[in-house]
PDB file of C-alpha atoms in Angstrom:
ATOM      1  CA  MET L   1      62.688 -94.603  33.134  1.00  0.00           C
ATOM      2  CA  PRO L   2      60.583 -91.508  32.202  1.00  0.00           C
ATOM      3  CA  LEU L   3      59.391 -91.021  28.677  1.00  0.00           C
ATOM      4  CA  PRO L   4      60.984 -88.191  26.706  1.00  0.00           C
ATOM      5  CA  ARG L   5      58.905 -85.122  26.447  1.00  0.00           C
ATOM      6  CA  PRO L   6      57.468 -84.365  23.032  1.00  0.00           C
ATOM      7  CA  GLN L   7      59.269 -81.498  21.313  1.00  0.00           C
ATOM      8  CA  PRO L   8      57.276 -78.871  19.276  1.00  0.00           C
ATOM      9  CA  LEU L   9      57.408 -79.075  15.522  1.00  0.00           C
ATOM     10  CA  ALA L  10      59.562 -76.370  13.990  1.00  0.00           C
ATOM     11  CA  LEU L  11      58.349 -74.876  10.743  1.00  0.00           C
ATOM     12  CA  PRO L  12      60.829 -74.079   8.099  1.00  0.00           C
ATOM     13  CA  VAL L  13      61.136 -70.256   7.919  1.00  0.00           C
ATOM     14  CA  SER L  14      59.853 -70.288   4.391  1.00  0.00           C
ATOM     15  CA  ASN L  15      56.475 -71.663   5.505  1.00  0.00           C
ATOM     16  CA  LEU L  16      55.862 -68.657   8.004  1.00  0.00           C
ATOM     17  CA  PRO L  17      53.484 -65.908   6.708  1.00  0.00           C
ATOM     18  CA  LEU L  18      55.471 -62.653   6.019  1.00  0.00           C
ATOM     19  CA  ASP L  19      52.787 -60.371   7.525  1.00  0.00           C
ATOM     20  CA  MET L  20      51.825 -61.487  11.063  1.00  0.00           C
ATOM     21  CA  GLY L  21      49.455 -58.555  11.532  1.00  0.00           C
ATOM     22  CA  PRO L  22      45.739 -58.507  11.312  1.00  0.00           C
ATOM     23  CA  PRO L  23      44.122 -58.302   7.891  1.00  0.00           C
ATOM     24  CA  ASP L  24      43.202 -54.926   6.484  1.00  0.00           C
ATOM     25  CA  MET L  25      39.736 -54.146   7.908  1.00  0.00           C
ATOM     26  CA  GLY L  26      39.192 -51.036   5.778  1.00  0.00           C
ATOM     27  CA  PRO L  27      39.284 -47.400   6.831  1.00  0.00           C
ATOM     28  CA  LYS L  28      40.670 -46.306  10.224  1.00  0.00           C
ATOM     29  CA  LEU L  29      41.148 -43.117  12.168  1.00  0.00           C
ATOM     30  CA  ASP L  30      44.512 -41.443  12.114  1.00  0.00           C
ATOM     31  CA  MET L  31      44.942 -41.112  15.888  1.00  0.00           C
ATOM     32  CA  GLU L  32      47.689 -38.562  15.474  1.00  0.00           C
ATOM     33  CA  ARG L  33      45.306 -36.235  13.598  1.00  0.00           C
ATOM     34  CA  TYR L  34      41.815 -37.059  14.889  1.00  0.00           C
ATOM     35  CA  VAL L  35      40.964 -33.904  16.948  1.00  0.00           C
ATOM     36  CA  PRO L  36      38.252 -35.403  19.186  1.00  0.00           C
ATOM     37  CA  ALA L  37      40.633 -38.166  20.389  1.00  0.00           C
ATOM     38  CA  PHE L  38      43.432 -35.675  20.882  1.00  0.00           C
ATOM     39  CA  LEU L  39      41.181 -33.294  23.025  1.00  0.00           C
ATOM     40  CA  ASN L  40      39.786 -36.221  24.915  1.00  0.00           C
ATOM     41  CA  SER L  41      43.236 -37.579  25.664  1.00  0.00           C
ATOM     42  CA  ILE L  42      44.475 -34.254  26.867  1.00  0.00           C
ATOM     43  CA  ALA L  43      41.349 -33.535  28.957  1.00  0.00           C
ATOM     44  CA  ASN L  44      41.520 -37.150  30.595  1.00  0.00           C
ATOM     45  CA  LYS L  45      45.176 -36.860  31.372  1.00  0.00           C
ATOM     46  CA  LEU L  46      44.775 -33.390  32.892  1.00  0.00           C
ATOM     47  CA  SER L  47      41.882 -34.365  34.877  1.00  0.00           C
ATOM     48  CA  SER L  48      43.339 -37.466  36.258  1.00  0.00           C
ATOM     49  CA  GLY L  49      46.577 -35.588  37.242  1.00  0.00           C
ATOM     50  CA  ALA L  50      44.566 -32.763  38.799  1.00  0.00           C
ATOM     51  CA  SER L  51      42.372 -35.208  40.686  1.00  0.00           C
ATOM     52  CA  ARG L  52      45.387 -36.997  42.140  1.00  0.00           C
ATOM     53  CA  LEU L  53      47.005 -33.727  43.264  1.00  0.00           C
ATOM     54  CA  TYR L  54      44.030 -32.145  44.717  1.00  0.00           C
ATOM     55  CA  PHE L  55      43.092 -35.387  46.528  1.00  0.00           C
ATOM     56  CA  LYS L  56      46.485 -35.761  47.899  1.00  0.00           C
ATOM     57  CA  HIS L  57      46.633 -32.349  49.357  1.00  0.00           C
ATOM     58  CA  PHE L  58      43.034 -31.368  49.965  1.00  0.00           C
ATOM     59  CA  GLY L  59      40.890 -34.508  49.880  1.00  0.00           C
ATOM     60  CA  ILE L  60      38.735 -33.514  46.908  1.00  0.00           C
ATOM     61  CA  GLY L  61      38.885 -34.541  43.252  1.00  0.00           C
ATOM     62  CA  VAL L  62      38.631 -32.684  40.072  1.00  0.00           C
ATOM     63  CA  VAL L  63      34.833 -32.855  40.041  1.00  0.00           C
ATOM     64  CA  GLU L  64      34.538 -31.001  43.423  1.00  0.00           C
ATOM     65  CA  TRP L  65      37.096 -28.478  42.035  1.00  0.00           C
ATOM     66  CA  ARG L  66      35.108 -27.786  38.968  1.00  0.00           C
ATOM     67  CA  ILE L  67      31.987 -27.219  41.099  1.00  0.00           C
ATOM     68  CA  ILE L  68      33.869 -24.895  43.512  1.00  0.00           C
ATOM     69  CA  VAL L  69      35.256 -22.946  40.517  1.00  0.00           C
ATOM     70  CA  HIS L  70      31.794 -22.490  39.217  1.00  0.00           C
ATOM     71  CA  LEU L  71      30.374 -21.434  42.542  1.00  0.00           C
ATOM     72  CA  VAL L  72      32.938 -18.735  42.812  1.00  0.00           C
ATOM     73  CA  ALA L  73      31.706 -17.445  39.421  1.00  0.00           C
ATOM     74  CA  GLU L  74      28.104 -17.994  40.066  1.00  0.00           C
ATOM     75  CA  PRO L  75      27.059 -18.214  43.823  1.00  0.00           C
ATOM     76  CA  TRP L  76      23.651 -19.664  44.715  1.00  0.00           C
ATOM     77  CA  CYS L  77      23.563 -21.910  41.723  1.00  0.00           C
ATOM     78  CA  THR L  78      21.407 -25.057  41.227  1.00  0.00           C
ATOM     79  CA  ALA L  79      22.895 -28.472  40.368  1.00  0.00           C
ATOM     80  CA  ALA L  80      21.067 -28.350  37.101  1.00  0.00           C
ATOM     81  CA  ARG L  81      22.773 -25.136  36.192  1.00  0.00           C
ATOM     82  CA  ILE L  82      26.227 -26.489  37.030  1.00  0.00           C
ATOM     83  CA  CYS L  83      25.494 -29.730  34.954  1.00  0.00           C
ATOM     84  CA  GLN L  84      24.564 -27.488  32.071  1.00  0.00           C
ATOM     85  CA  ILE L  85      27.500 -25.075  32.309  1.00  0.00           C
ATOM     86  CA  ILE L  86      30.361 -27.601  32.991  1.00  0.00           C
ATOM     87  CA  GLY L  87      28.912 -30.678  31.097  1.00  0.00           C
ATOM     88  CA  MET L  88      28.651 -33.125  34.091  1.00  0.00           C
ATOM     89  CA  ASP L  89      25.890 -35.559  34.828  1.00  0.00           C
ATOM     90  CA  LYS L  90      23.649 -34.827  37.806  1.00  0.00           C
ATOM     91  CA  ALA L  91      24.645 -37.867  39.655  1.00  0.00           C
ATOM     92  CA  ALA L  92      28.171 -36.834  39.801  1.00  0.00           C
ATOM     93  CA  VAL L  93      27.229 -33.326  40.976  1.00  0.00           C
ATOM     94  CA  SER L  94      24.943 -34.754  43.609  1.00  0.00           C
ATOM     95  CA  ARG L  95      27.722 -37.172  44.994  1.00  0.00           C
ATOM     96  CA  SER L  96      30.041 -34.138  45.111  1.00  0.00           C
ATOM     97  CA  TYR L  97      27.572 -31.824  46.679  1.00  0.00           C
ATOM     98  CA  ALA L  98      27.147 -34.501  49.521  1.00  0.00           C
ATOM     99  CA  LEU L  99      30.766 -34.712  50.074  1.00  0.00           C
ATOM    100  CA  MET L 100      31.321 -30.959  50.005  1.00  0.00           C
ATOM    101  CA  GLU L 101      28.316 -30.398  52.359  1.00  0.00           C
ATOM    102  CA  ASP L 102      29.808 -32.888  54.909  1.00  0.00           C
ATOM    103  CA  ARG L 103      33.145 -31.104  54.750  1.00  0.00           C
ATOM    104  CA  GLY L 104      31.428 -27.720  55.259  1.00  0.00           C
ATOM    105  CA  LEU L 105      32.502 -26.384  51.929  1.00  0.00           C
ATOM    106  CA  ILE L 106      29.052 -25.543  50.553  1.00  0.00           C
ATOM    107  CA  GLN L 107      25.764 -24.440  51.981  1.00  0.00           C
ATOM    108  CA  PHE L 108      22.222 -24.563  50.501  1.00  0.00           C
ATOM    109  CA  ARG L 109      19.065 -22.575  50.426  1.00  0.00           C
ATOM    110  CA  PRO L 110      15.749 -23.385  48.752  1.00  0.00           C
ATOM    111  CA  ALA L 111      15.125 -22.541  45.162  1.00  0.00           C
ATOM    112  CA  GLU L 112      11.969 -22.547  43.135  1.00  0.00           C
ATOM    113  CA  PRO L 113      10.448 -24.871  42.093  1.00  0.00           C
ATOM    114  CA  ARG L 114      11.317 -27.767  44.595  1.00  0.00           C
ATOM    115  CA  GLY L 115      15.017 -27.270  44.188  1.00  0.00           C
ATOM    116  CA  ARG L 116      17.920 -25.833  46.146  1.00  0.00           C
ATOM    117  CA  GLU L 117      20.807 -23.532  45.351  1.00  0.00           C
ATOM    118  CA  ALA L 118      24.395 -23.939  46.571  1.00  0.00           C
ATOM    119  CA  ALA L 119      27.069 -21.409  47.421  1.00  0.00           C
ATOM    120  CA  LEU L 120      30.474 -21.758  48.985  1.00  0.00           C
ATOM    121  CA  THR L 121      31.075 -21.351  52.703  1.00  0.00           C
ATOM    122  CA  VAL L 122      34.112 -19.289  54.075  1.00  0.00           C
ATOM    123  CA  ALA L 123      35.933 -22.770  54.260  1.00  0.00           C
ATOM    124  CA  GLY L 124      34.857 -23.547  50.639  1.00  0.00           C
ATOM    125  CA  ARG L 125      36.159 -20.156  49.455  1.00  0.00           C
ATOM    126  CA  ASP L 126      39.464 -20.672  51.436  1.00  0.00           C
ATOM    127  CA  LEU L 127      39.932 -24.089  49.838  1.00  0.00           C
ATOM    128  CA  HIS L 128      39.300 -22.492  46.350  1.00  0.00           C
ATOM    129  CA  ASP L 129      42.074 -19.941  46.959  1.00  0.00           C
ATOM    130  CA  ARG L 130      44.447 -22.583  47.984  1.00  0.00           C
ATOM    131  CA  ILE L 131      43.893 -24.873  45.106  1.00  0.00           C
ATOM    132  CA  LEU L 132      43.850 -21.996  42.563  1.00  0.00           C
ATOM    133  CA  VAL L 133      47.525 -21.569  43.151  1.00  0.00           C
ATOM    134  CA  MET L 134      48.122 -25.149  42.008  1.00  0.00           C
ATOM    135  CA  ALA L 135      45.636 -24.920  39.106  1.00  0.00           C
ATOM    136  CA  LEU L 136      47.306 -21.844  37.729  1.00  0.00           C
ATOM    137  CA  GLU L 137      50.799 -23.436  38.113  1.00  0.00           C
ATOM    138  CA  ARG L 138      49.616 -26.495  36.269  1.00  0.00           C
ATOM    139  CA  GLU L 139      48.234 -24.253  33.454  1.00  0.00           C
ATOM    140  CA  ARG L 140      51.476 -22.344  33.261  1.00  0.00           C
ATOM    141  CA  ARG L 141      53.497 -25.542  32.880  1.00  0.00           C
ATOM    142  CA  LEU L 142      50.989 -26.857  30.062  1.00  0.00           C
ATOM    143  CA  LEU L 143      51.318 -23.563  28.092  1.00  0.00           C
ATOM    144  CA  ALA L 144      55.101 -22.912  28.768  1.00  0.00           C
ATOM    145  CA  ASP L 145      56.075 -23.691  25.204  1.00  0.00           C
ATOM    146  CA  LEU L 146      53.631 -21.299  23.727  1.00  0.00           C
ATOM    147  CA  SER L 147      54.052 -17.576  23.074  1.00  0.00           C
ATOM    148  CA  PRO L 148      51.463 -15.238  24.479  1.00  0.00           C
ATOM    149  CA  ARG L 149      50.109 -14.833  20.975  1.00  0.00           C
ATOM    150  CA  GLU L 150      49.873 -18.589  20.504  1.00  0.00           C
ATOM    151  CA  VAL L 151      47.945 -18.912  23.757  1.00  0.00           C
ATOM    152  CA  ASP L 152      45.521 -16.324  22.512  1.00  0.00           C
ATOM    153  CA  THR L 153      45.066 -18.169  19.178  1.00  0.00           C
ATOM    154  CA  LEU L 154      44.631 -21.548  21.166  1.00  0.00           C
ATOM    155  CA  ILE L 155      41.971 -19.988  23.442  1.00  0.00           C
ATOM    156  CA  ASN L 156      40.212 -18.531  20.367  1.00  0.00           C
ATOM    157  CA  LEU L 157      40.322 -21.835  18.525  1.00  0.00           C
ATOM    158  CA  LEU L 158      39.065 -23.698  21.563  1.00  0.00           C
ATOM    159  CA  GLY L 159      36.167 -21.228  22.038  1.00  0.00           C
ATOM    160  CA  ARG L 160      35.275 -21.743  18.397  1.00  0.00           C
ATOM    161  CA  LEU L 161      35.285 -25.540  18.801  1.00  0.00           C
ATOM    162  CA  GLN L 162      33.250 -25.269  21.884  1.00  0.00           C
ATOM    163  CA  ALA L 163      30.644 -23.212  20.036  1.00  0.00           C
ATOM    164  CA  ARG L 164      30.329 -26.005  17.425  1.00  0.00           C
ATOM    165  CA  ILE L 165      29.440 -28.729  20.019  1.00  0.00           C
ATOM    166  CA  PRO L 166      25.647 -28.279  19.707  1.00  0.00           C
ATOM    167  CA  HIS L 167      25.970 -28.586  15.944  1.00  0.00           C
ATOM    168  CA  VAL L 168      28.135 -31.688  16.221  1.00  0.00           C
ATOM    169  CA  ASN L 169      25.858 -33.279  18.833  1.00  0.00           C
ATOM    170  CA  ALA L 170      22.784 -32.576  16.653  1.00  0.00           C
ATOM    171  CA  TYR L 171      24.188 -34.933  13.865  1.00  0.00           C
ATOM    172  CA  ASP L 172      22.178 -38.072  13.549  1.00  0.00           C
ATOM    173  CA  PRO L 173      22.976 -40.039  10.423  1.00  0.00           C
ATOM    174  CA  THR L 174      20.435 -41.545   8.215  1.00  0.00           C
ATOM    175  CA  PRO L 175      20.358 -45.374   7.779  1.00  0.00           C
ATOM    176  CA  GLU L 176      21.926 -44.784   4.279  1.00  0.00           C
ATOM    177  CA  GLU L 177      24.879 -43.034   5.750  1.00  0.00           C
ATOM    178  CA  ILE L 178      25.352 -45.646   8.443  1.00  0.00           C
ATOM    179  CA  GLY L 179      25.319 -48.611   5.957  1.00  0.00           C
ATOM    180  CA  PRO L 180      24.391 -52.238   6.595  1.00  0.00           C
ATOM    181  CA  PRO L 181      24.758 -53.673  10.092  1.00  0.00           C
ATOM    182  CA  ALA L 182      28.071 -55.402  10.534  1.00  0.00           C
ATOM    183  CA  GLY L 183      28.272 -58.892   8.986  1.00  0.00           C
ATOM    184  CA  THR L 184      24.783 -58.805   7.397  1.00  0.00           C
ATOM    185  CA  GLY L 185      25.253 -57.135   4.045  1.00  0.00           C
ATOM    186  CA  GLU L 186      21.824 -55.617   4.587  1.00  0.00           C
ATOM    187  CA  PRO L 187      20.957 -51.965   4.818  1.00  0.00           C
ATOM    188  CA  ALA L 188      20.248 -50.601   8.362  1.00  0.00           C
ATOM    189  CA  LYS L 189      16.481 -50.303   9.047  1.00  0.00           C
ATOM    190  CA  ALA L 190      15.106 -46.958  10.208  1.00  0.00           C
ATOM    191  CA  SER L 191      13.765 -46.869  13.777  1.00  0.00           C
TER     192      SER L 191
END
């Protein structure tokens, strides 16, 4: 005859802790009011949605789309310039350049010193015009609940935030502002 299975011990309800959550660890971000997180979340969701849509219909992602848009605005542009203007890293731009060149969407010419400049081909410009219809419809849907005046205000505010980025990125706190390394109780050392 098999042995009976042991049963778990049941604790009386009075012995259970009232707060089962983690202990209070100090200050935390209010994620509903922290602007960088909001902007990042919006940008990530818009980018992934656009990338899925453009890949489904045209076989390119949002990185290639951003490059195409820039090359319409500024033909014969270097990869370094694109990286500077749209804030992408050079490796991503180089990968996209290779894909776009293979598809006949961009062409190159030499540029000084030791570089090259890209411009759209006729096929690249045609692709731009076809995707632009979708991009503008996505923007229309995003802004549908805003009045024209609110859209103008939003664009103005976003432009002002963008102008502050160099100031924000220049911030490098002192060791005193950082405080001690986690768990040591000692001040951070200057490097």
